[in-house]
CSV table of C-alpha atoms in Angstrom, one decimal:
chain,number,residue,atom,x,y,z
A,1,MET,CA,-106.7,205.7,106.7
A,2,ALA,CA,-109.9,203.8,107.7
A,3,SER,CA,-113.1,205.0,106.3
A,4,HIS,CA,-116.2,205.7,108.3
A,5,PRO,CA,-118.2,202.5,109.0
A,6,ARG,CA,-121.4,204.0,107.6
A,7,LEU,CA,-119.9,205.1,104.3
A,8,ARG,CA,-120.2,202.6,101.5
A,9,PRO,CA,-119.2,202.8,97.9
A,10,ARG,CA,-121.9,203.8,95.5
A,11,GLY,CA,-123.3,201.4,92.9
A,12,THR,CA,-124.5,197.9,93.2
A,13,PRO,CA,-122.4,195.7,95.5
A,14,GLY,CA,-121.1,192.4,94.4
A,15,TYR,CA,-123.8,189.8,93.5
A,16,GLN,CA,-122.7,187.5,96.3
A,17,ASP,CA,-120.2,187.4,99.1
A,18,PRO,CA,-117.1,185.5,98.0
A,19,GLY,CA,-117.5,183.1,100.9
A,20,GLU,CA,-121.2,182.5,100.1
A,21,ILE,CA,-122.2,179.4,98.2
A,22,MET,CA,-124.4,180.1,95.1
A,23,ARG,CA,-127.8,178.4,95.3
A,24,ALA,CA,-129.8,176.8,92.5
A,25,ILE,CA,-133.2,175.1,92.3
A,26,ALA,CA,-134.2,172.6,89.6
A,27,TYR,CA,-137.5,171.2,88.4
A,28,ALA,CA,-137.0,168.3,86.1
A,29,PRO,CA,-139.5,165.5,86.2
A,30,ASP,CA,-137.4,163.4,83.9
A,31,PRO,CA,-135.0,161.4,86.2
A,32,GLU,CA,-132.1,161.6,83.6
A,33,HIS,CA,-132.4,165.4,83.3
A,34,GLN,CA,-132.5,165.7,87.1
A,35,ALA,CA,-129.5,163.5,87.6
A,36,TRP,CA,-127.6,165.4,85.0
A,37,VAL,CA,-128.2,168.8,86.7
A,38,GLU,CA,-127.3,167.3,90.1
A,39,GLU,CA,-124.0,165.9,88.7
A,40,GLU,CA,-123.0,169.0,86.9
A,41,LEU,CA,-123.7,171.4,89.8
A,42,ALA,CA,-122.0,169.1,92.3
A,43,ARG,CA,-118.7,169.7,90.4
A,44,LEU,CA,-119.2,173.4,91.1
A,45,ARG,CA,-119.7,175.2,94.4
A,46,ILE,CA,-123.4,175.4,93.8
A,47,THR,CA,-126.0,174.1,96.3
A,48,LEU,CA,-128.9,172.5,94.6
A,49,GLN,CA,-132.5,172.2,95.8
A,50,VAL,CA,-134.8,169.9,93.9
A,51,SER,CA,-138.5,170.8,93.5
A,52,ARG,CA,-141.1,168.1,92.9
A,53,SER,CA,-143.8,170.4,91.6
A,54,VAL,CA,-144.2,173.9,90.0
A,55,LYS,CA,-146.2,175.0,93.0
A,56,ASP,CA,-143.3,174.2,95.4
A,57,LEU,CA,-140.9,175.7,92.9
A,58,VAL,CA,-142.7,179.1,92.9
A,59,ALA,CA,-143.0,179.0,96.7
A,60,ALA,CA,-139.2,178.4,97.1
A,61,LEU,CA,-138.4,181.3,94.8
A,62,VAL,CA,-140.7,184.0,96.2
A,63,GLU,CA,-142.1,182.9,99.5
A,64,ASP,CA,-139.3,181.1,101.4
A,65,PRO,CA,-137.1,183.3,103.6
A,66,PRO,CA,-133.7,184.4,102.2
A,67,PRO,CA,-131.3,183.3,101.0
A,68,ARG,CA,-133.2,182.2,98.0
A,69,PRO,CA,-131.8,180.4,94.9
A,70,GLN,CA,-130.2,182.6,92.3
A,71,LEU,CA,-130.4,180.0,89.5
A,72,LEU,CA,-133.4,178.1,88.2
A,73,PHE,CA,-133.1,175.0,86.0
A,74,ALA,CA,-136.6,174.1,84.6
A,75,ASP,CA,-137.8,171.6,82.1
A,76,PHE,CA,-140.5,173.7,80.4
A,77,SER,CA,-141.5,170.9,78.0
A,78,ALA,CA,-142.6,168.8,81.0
A,79,MET,CA,-145.0,171.6,82.2
A,80,THR,CA,-148.6,172.2,81.3
A,81,PRO,CA,-149.6,175.7,80.1
A,82,ALA,CA,-151.1,176.4,83.5
A,83,GLU,CA,-147.9,175.4,85.3
A,84,ILE,CA,-145.9,177.7,82.9
A,85,LEU,CA,-148.3,180.6,83.7
A,86,HIS,CA,-147.9,179.9,87.4
A,87,LEU,CA,-144.1,179.8,87.1
A,88,HIS,CA,-144.2,183.0,85.1
A,89,SER,CA,-145.5,184.7,88.3
A,90,ILE,CA,-142.0,184.6,89.9
A,91,ARG,CA,-141.0,187.6,87.7
A,92,GLU,CA,-144.1,189.5,88.7
A,93,GLN,CA,-143.4,188.7,92.4
A,94,GLY,CA,-139.9,190.0,92.3
A,95,TRP,CA,-137.5,187.1,91.7
A,96,PHE,CA,-134.8,188.3,89.2
A,97,GLY,CA,-132.5,185.3,89.2
A,98,SER,CA,-131.2,183.5,86.1
A,99,VAL,CA,-133.5,180.9,84.4
A,100,PHE,CA,-132.1,178.0,82.3
A,101,ALA,CA,-134.4,175.9,80.3
A,102,LEU,CA,-133.8,172.2,79.8
A,103,GLY,CA,-134.8,170.8,76.5
A,104,GLU,CA,-137.1,173.0,74.5
A,105,ALA,CA,-138.7,176.4,75.2
A,106,PRO,CA,-140.6,178.7,72.7
A,107,LEU,CA,-139.0,182.0,71.8
A,108,ALA,CA,-142.0,184.0,73.3
A,109,LEU,CA,-141.5,182.2,76.6
A,110,CYS,CA,-137.8,182.9,76.5
A,111,GLN,CA,-138.5,186.6,76.1
A,112,SER,CA,-141.2,186.9,78.7
A,113,MET,CA,-139.4,184.8,81.4
A,114,ARG,CA,-136.0,186.3,80.4
A,115,ILE,CA,-134.5,182.8,80.0
A,116,GLU,CA,-130.7,183.0,79.9
A,117,ARG,CA,-129.9,179.8,78.0
A,118,ILE,CA,-131.7,176.8,76.6
A,119,LEU,CA,-129.7,173.6,77.4
A,120,THR,CA,-130.8,171.3,74.6
A,121,THR,CA,-130.9,167.6,74.6
A,122,PRO,CA,-128.8,165.5,74.5
A,123,LEU,CA,-127.3,167.2,77.6
A,124,SER,CA,-123.6,167.2,77.4
A,125,ARG,CA,-121.1,167.7,80.2
A,126,ALA,CA,-119.8,171.1,78.9
A,127,SER,CA,-123.2,172.6,78.0
A,128,LEU,CA,-124.1,173.6,81.6
A,129,LEU,CA,-120.7,175.0,82.3
A,130,ASP,CA,-120.8,177.0,79.0
A,131,GLY,CA,-124.3,178.2,79.8
A,132,LEU,CA,-123.3,179.4,83.3
A,133,ALA,CA,-120.1,181.1,82.0
A,134,GLY,CA,-122.0,183.2,79.5
A,135,ALA,CA,-124.9,184.1,81.7
A,136,SER,CA,-125.5,187.3,83.5
A,137,HIS,CA,-126.2,185.8,87.0
A,138,ALA,CA,-123.0,187.3,88.4
A,139,THR,CA,-122.9,190.6,86.6
A,140,GLN,CA,-122.8,193.9,88.5
A,141,THR,CA,-124.2,197.2,87.5
A,142,ILE,CA,-121.8,200.2,87.0
A,143,ARG,CA,-122.3,203.8,87.9
A,144,ILE,CA,-123.3,206.1,85.1
A,145,LYS,CA,-123.0,209.8,85.0
A,146,ALA,CA,-126.1,211.8,85.8
A,147,ILE,CA,-127.4,213.9,82.9
A,148,THR,CA,-128.2,217.4,84.0
A,149,ALA,CA,-129.9,220.1,82.1
A,150,GLY,CA,-128.0,223.2,81.9
């Protein structure tokens, strides 16, 4: 029996369409870090966009038309405090994708930016795959029972 076309199941739908390619964006001024991210994501079905500045990175995440990247790989140790503050605005402007730090990132920054994983140097082949496997970028919400008084 076919369901009505306007009826949809409740809850959050899947994070992405199975046929859709996941998108990522990277900001890594160090050529070795950038090449490593490109090589690792090329092995997966993830389209990578490379940003040359933090200003362009923020614009790509919150101002560009959809579909926007769901993953961000950023070298926070290469950013100035002003650039980090500007990048922090992506959360305030409604981008809720997964953030991965390359190199070092202070604990306070990890908490405020909700950084999923810190990929420490030296960057190994398995570290990015392990970081993606344990991250919440593909999780779905589940329906919970409503609590009623009575």
